[in-house]
Structure formats: C-alpha cells, structure tokens
Short mmCIF file of C-alpha atoms in Angstrom, two decimals:
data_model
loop_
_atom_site.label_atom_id
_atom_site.label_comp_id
_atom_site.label_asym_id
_atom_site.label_seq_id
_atom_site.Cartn_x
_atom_site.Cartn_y
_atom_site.Cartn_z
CA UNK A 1 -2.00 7.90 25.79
CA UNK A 2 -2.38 6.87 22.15
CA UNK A 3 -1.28 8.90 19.45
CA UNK A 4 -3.83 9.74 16.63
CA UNK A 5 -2.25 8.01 14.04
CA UNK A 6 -1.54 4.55 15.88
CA UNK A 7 -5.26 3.99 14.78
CA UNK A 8 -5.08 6.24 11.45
CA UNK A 9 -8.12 4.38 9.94
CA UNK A 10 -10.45 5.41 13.00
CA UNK A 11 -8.95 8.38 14.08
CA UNK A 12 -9.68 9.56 10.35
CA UNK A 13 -13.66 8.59 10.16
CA UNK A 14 -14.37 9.61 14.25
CA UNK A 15 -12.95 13.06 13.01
CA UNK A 16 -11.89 14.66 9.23
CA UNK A 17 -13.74 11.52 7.48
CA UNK A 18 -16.67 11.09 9.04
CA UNK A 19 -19.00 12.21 6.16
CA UNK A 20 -17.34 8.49 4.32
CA UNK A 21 -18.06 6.77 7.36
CA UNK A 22 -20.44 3.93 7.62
CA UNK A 23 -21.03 2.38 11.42
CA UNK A 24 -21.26 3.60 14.98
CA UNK A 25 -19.05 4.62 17.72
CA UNK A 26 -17.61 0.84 18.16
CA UNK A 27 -16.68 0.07 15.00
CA UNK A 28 -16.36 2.40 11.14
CA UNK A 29 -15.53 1.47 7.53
CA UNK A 30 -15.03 4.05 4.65
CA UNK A 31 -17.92 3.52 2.07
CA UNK A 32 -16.48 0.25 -0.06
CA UNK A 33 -16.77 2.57 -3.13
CA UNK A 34 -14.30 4.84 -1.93
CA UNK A 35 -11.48 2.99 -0.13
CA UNK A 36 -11.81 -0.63 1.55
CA UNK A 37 -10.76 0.57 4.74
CA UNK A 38 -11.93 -0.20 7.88
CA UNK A 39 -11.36 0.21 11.67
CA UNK A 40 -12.48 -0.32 15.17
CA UNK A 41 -12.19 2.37 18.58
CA UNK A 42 -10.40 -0.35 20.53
CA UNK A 43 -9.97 -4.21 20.59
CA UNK A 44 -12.51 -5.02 23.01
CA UNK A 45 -15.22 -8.10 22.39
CA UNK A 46 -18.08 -5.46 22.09
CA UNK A 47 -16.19 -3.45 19.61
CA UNK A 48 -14.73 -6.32 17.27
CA UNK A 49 -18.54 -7.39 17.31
CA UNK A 50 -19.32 -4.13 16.04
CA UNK A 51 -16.78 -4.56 13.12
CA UNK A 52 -18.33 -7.97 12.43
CA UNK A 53 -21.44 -6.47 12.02
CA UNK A 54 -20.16 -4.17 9.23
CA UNK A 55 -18.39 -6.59 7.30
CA UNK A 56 -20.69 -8.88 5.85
CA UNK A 57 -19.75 -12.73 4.71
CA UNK A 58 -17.34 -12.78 1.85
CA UNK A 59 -16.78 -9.42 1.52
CA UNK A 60 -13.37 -7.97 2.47
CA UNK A 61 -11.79 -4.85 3.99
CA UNK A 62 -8.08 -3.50 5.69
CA UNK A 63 -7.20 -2.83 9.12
CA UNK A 64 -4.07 -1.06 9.54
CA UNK A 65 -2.87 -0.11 13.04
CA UNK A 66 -0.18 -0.16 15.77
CA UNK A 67 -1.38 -2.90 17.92
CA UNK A 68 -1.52 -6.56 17.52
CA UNK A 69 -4.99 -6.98 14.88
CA UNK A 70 -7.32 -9.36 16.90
CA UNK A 71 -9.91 -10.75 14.99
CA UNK A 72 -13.61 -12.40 16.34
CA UNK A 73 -14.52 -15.57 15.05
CA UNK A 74 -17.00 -13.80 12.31
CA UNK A 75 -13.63 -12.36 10.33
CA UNK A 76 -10.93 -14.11 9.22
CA UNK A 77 -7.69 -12.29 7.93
CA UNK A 78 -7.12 -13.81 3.96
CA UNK A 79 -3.10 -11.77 4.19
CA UNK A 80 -1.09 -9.87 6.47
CA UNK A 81 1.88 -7.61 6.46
CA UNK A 82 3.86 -5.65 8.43
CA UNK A 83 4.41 -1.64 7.51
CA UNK A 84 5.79 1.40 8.52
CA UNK A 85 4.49 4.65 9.50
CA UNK A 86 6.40 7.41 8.22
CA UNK A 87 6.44 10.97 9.72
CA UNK A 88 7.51 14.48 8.46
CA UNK A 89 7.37 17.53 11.23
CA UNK A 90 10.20 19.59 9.83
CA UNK A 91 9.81 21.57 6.45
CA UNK A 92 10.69 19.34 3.43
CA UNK A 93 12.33 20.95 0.50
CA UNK A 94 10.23 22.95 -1.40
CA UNK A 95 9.95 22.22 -5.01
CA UNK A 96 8.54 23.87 -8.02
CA UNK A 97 8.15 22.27 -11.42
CA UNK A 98 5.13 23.11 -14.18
CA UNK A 99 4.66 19.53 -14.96
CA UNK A 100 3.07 19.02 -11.99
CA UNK A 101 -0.85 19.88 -12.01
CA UNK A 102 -3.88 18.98 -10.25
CA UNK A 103 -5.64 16.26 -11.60
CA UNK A 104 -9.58 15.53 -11.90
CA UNK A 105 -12.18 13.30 -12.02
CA UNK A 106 -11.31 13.25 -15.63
CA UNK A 107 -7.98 11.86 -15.37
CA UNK A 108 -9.73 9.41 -12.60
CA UNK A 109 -9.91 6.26 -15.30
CA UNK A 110 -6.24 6.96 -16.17
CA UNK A 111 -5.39 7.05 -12.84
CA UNK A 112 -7.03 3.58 -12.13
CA UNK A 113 -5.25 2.48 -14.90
CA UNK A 114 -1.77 4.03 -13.29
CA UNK A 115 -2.41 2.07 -9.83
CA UNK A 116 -3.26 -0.88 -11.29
CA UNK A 117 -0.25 -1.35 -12.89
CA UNK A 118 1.96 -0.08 -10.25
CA UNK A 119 -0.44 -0.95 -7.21
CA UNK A 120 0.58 1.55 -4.68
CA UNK A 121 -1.94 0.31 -2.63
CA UNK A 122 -5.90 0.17 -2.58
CA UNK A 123 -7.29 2.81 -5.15
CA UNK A 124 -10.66 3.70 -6.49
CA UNK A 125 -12.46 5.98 -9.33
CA UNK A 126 -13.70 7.61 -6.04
CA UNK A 127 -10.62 8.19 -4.22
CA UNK A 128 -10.17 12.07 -5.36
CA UNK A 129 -13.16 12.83 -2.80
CA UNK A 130 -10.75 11.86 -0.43
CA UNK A 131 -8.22 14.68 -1.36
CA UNK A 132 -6.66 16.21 -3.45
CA UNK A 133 -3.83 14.42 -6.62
CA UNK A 134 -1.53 16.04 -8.60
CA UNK A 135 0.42 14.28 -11.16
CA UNK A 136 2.95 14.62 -14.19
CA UNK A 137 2.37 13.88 -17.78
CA UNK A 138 4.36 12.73 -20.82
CA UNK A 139 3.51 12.63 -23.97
CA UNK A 140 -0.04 12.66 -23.06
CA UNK A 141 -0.11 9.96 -20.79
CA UNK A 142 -0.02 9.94 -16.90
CA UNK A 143 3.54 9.69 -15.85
CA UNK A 144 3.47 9.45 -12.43
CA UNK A 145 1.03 10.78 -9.55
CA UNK A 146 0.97 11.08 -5.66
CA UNK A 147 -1.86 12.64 -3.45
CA UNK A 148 -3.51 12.75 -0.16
CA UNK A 149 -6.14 10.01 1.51
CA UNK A 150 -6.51 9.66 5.26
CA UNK A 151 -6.93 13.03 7.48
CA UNK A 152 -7.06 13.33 10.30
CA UNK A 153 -6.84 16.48 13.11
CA UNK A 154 -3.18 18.26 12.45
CA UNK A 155 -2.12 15.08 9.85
CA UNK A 156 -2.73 14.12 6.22
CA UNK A 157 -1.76 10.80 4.40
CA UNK A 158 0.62 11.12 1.70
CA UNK A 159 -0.69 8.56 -0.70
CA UNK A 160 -1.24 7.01 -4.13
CA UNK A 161 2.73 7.52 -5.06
CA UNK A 162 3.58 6.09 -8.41
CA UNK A 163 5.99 6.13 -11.29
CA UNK A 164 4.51 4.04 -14.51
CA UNK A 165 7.39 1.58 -15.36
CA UNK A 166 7.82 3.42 -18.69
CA UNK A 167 9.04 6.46 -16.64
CA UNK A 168 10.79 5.20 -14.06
CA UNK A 169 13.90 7.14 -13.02
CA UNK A 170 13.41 10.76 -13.76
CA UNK A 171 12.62 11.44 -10.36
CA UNK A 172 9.27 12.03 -10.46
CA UNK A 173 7.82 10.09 -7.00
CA UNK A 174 10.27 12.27 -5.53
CA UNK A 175 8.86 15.10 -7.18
CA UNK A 176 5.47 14.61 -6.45
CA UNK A 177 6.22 13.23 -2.92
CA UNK A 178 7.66 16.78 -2.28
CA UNK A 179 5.37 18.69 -3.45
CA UNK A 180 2.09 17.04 -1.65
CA UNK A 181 3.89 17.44 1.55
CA UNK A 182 4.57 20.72 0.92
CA UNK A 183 1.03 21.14 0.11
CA UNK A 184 0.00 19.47 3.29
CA UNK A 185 2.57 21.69 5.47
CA UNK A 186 1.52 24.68 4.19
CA UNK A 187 -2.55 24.28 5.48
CA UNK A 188 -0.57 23.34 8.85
CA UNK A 189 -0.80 19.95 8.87
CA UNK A 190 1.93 17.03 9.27
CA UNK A 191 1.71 15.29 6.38
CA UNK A 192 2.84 11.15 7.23
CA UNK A 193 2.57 7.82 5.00
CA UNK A 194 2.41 4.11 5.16
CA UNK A 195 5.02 2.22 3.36
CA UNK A 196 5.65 -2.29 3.29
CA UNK A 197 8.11 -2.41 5.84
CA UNK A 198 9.96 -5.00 3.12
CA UNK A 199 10.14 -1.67 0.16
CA UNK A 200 13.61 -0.58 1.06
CA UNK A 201 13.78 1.08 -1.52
CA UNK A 202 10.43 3.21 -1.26
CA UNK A 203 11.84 4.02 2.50
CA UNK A 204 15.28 4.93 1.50
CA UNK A 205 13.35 7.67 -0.76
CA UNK A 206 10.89 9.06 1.83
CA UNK A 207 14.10 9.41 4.37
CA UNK A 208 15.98 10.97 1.98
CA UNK A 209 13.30 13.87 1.48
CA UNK A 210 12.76 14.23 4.92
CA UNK A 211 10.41 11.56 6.44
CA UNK A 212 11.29 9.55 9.72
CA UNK A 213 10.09 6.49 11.01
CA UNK A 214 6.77 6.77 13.29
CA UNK A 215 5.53 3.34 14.28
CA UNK A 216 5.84 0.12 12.78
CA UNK A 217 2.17 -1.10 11.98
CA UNK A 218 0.53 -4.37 11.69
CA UNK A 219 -2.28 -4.79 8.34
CA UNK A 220 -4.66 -7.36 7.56
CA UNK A 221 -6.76 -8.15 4.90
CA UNK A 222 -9.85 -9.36 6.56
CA UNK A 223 -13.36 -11.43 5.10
CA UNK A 224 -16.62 -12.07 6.33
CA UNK A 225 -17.48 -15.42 7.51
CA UNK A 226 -20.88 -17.30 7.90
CA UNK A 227 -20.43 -17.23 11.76
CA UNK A 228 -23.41 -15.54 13.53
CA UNK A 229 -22.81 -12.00 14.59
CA UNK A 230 -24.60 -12.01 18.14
CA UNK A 231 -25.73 -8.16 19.38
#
C-alpha cells in the first residue's frame, strides 16, 4: 500500500488542497498562480493523458514523487533531479524567540524578493494561501523565513526555508525550521520536507533538529508539446 506522501502533490489536492485544484480524478495541478505543481493518481496511459490535457503547449509545471516519472509523448521533462523526503514523528525541540512573527500578504513582495535570491524552491505572491510563514527581521529587512505549503491528511510541508546571504550564520533556518514544525506538531500533524538530495548541507541541518530520511523522490520539470492530446 502506498504511503500518502510517496505522491505528496496528489495526495495534497485529492484531500487538504482541493479548493487550489484544477482537473479531475485522473490527473490535478495547483492553480499556476499559486504554485506550479502538478500531479497524476497513478501512471497509467489514461491518467498521464489526463495530465496532458492540463498542461497546455509551452507551458511548464513539477512532478515530484516516489516512483519512476513517466511521461506521454504530449510532455516532455526540460530538468530533472533527484530529492529527498524528510520526516519528523518525534517532538522536535521547542524553541521560543520574539523575532520570529507571522508574516502577511504585506511582507508577500519582500518575500518574493527573499526566494528569489535564495531560491528555496518554486514561490509565488500567492503562496501564503497555502499556509501559514513566519519569518525574522533585521534592520527592517526580511532576514530569513520558513513556512508551510503542501497538506495533506495527518502531514504538512515544511517549506520556503531561507537565510538572505547577508544573514547567513546566526542560525536562523534553524530557528525558523523549529519553530514551523513545532507549529505543525502541535495541530497534530507530522510536519515532513523535500530537500536536493545533492544539499548536504541543508540535510545535515534538518537531521540535526530532528528530521529522518522518508523516501528518496524523483522531480521533473515538465512542458507542453504540440502533440495531440487524444480523449
């Protein structure tokens, strides 16, 4: 039997998502103005189809799961990488610092700002629907920030972890890393993140505050071609 988070992308809009879904019972992508995530139930022809259908030529999303991504000749993959799938079930360390507060859709142009320049991964003015972010500030400017995406039943992604480069060592993705999962445990929920299975470093952090290795997970970053999608 799969686990729900060997297909995190689906598992989230079939369930706790499904309000950013777009697409049917085959095949689901979050709305491209939130995240460019997509998914499919399983990796039959009908369902890949589906997918096709959802994608449209030239226009790209992100698969991530545990199985081998198979691809129908109307998608292409443009990159592909190999991750991890990180897992917390026992109580992190609590932490408490007043640095840390919850930030809003008017820190959401700073926080583009903060992800472009540190690219944790794909991130959107919309992406505080998705959950909740808290960050740190210095000075005035956004120091460093972490926060939740995918949900799904019992688990929440830990996401969105960044340090800008001009506050880099003070601890601070630790910080924030703690306290989201913290956050997350305390409604219940296992809190779990996705991590490039080259960032040693990045790993050697979550380990150290109490995250274990999952599943290793395959990602692609697919297009839309010009083939004909057939029904």
């Amino acid at each position: 039997m799969n686990h729900v988070l060997d297909r995190p992308i689906w598992s989230a809009l079939a369930t706790r998502h499904q309000a950013f879904a777009q697409g049917d019972g085959l095949a689901r992508r979050y709305l491209p103005s939130i995240v460019p995530f997509a998914a499919t139930a399983a990796d039959d022809p009908e369902s890949l189809r589906a997918l096709s259908r959802l994608i449209p030529p030239l226009e790209s999303a992100i698969l991530v799961q545990a199985d081998a991504i198979t691809l129908p000749a109307q998608l292409c993959a443009t990159s592909t990488a190999s991750l991890v799938q990180m897992i917390a079930e026992r109580p992190v360390r609590t932490v408490s610092d007043e640095r840390v507060q919850r930030l809003t859709q008017h820190d959401a142009t700073e926080m583009l700002a903060l992800a472009t320049v540190t690219k944790p991964g794909p991130f959107t003015l919309e992406a505080l629907s998705l959950g909740d972010f808290w960050g740190v500030k210095i000075e005035g400017r956004l120091a460093a920030m972490a926060g939740e995406r995918m949900k799904q039943p019992g688990h929440t992604e830990l996401s969105g972890v960044c340090s800008h480069p001009d506050f880099r060592g003070r601890g601070l993705g630790r910080l924030l890393s703690l306290f989201v999962a913290n956050r997350i445990m305390a409604r219940g929920e296992v809190p779990y993140l996705h991590a490039y299975a080259t960032n040693v470093a990045a790993i050697t952090l979550y380990e150290s505050i109490g995250f274990r290795l999952r599943s290793r997970m395959n990602m692609a970053v697919i297009q839309g071609t010009d083939q004909v999608v057939s029904a």
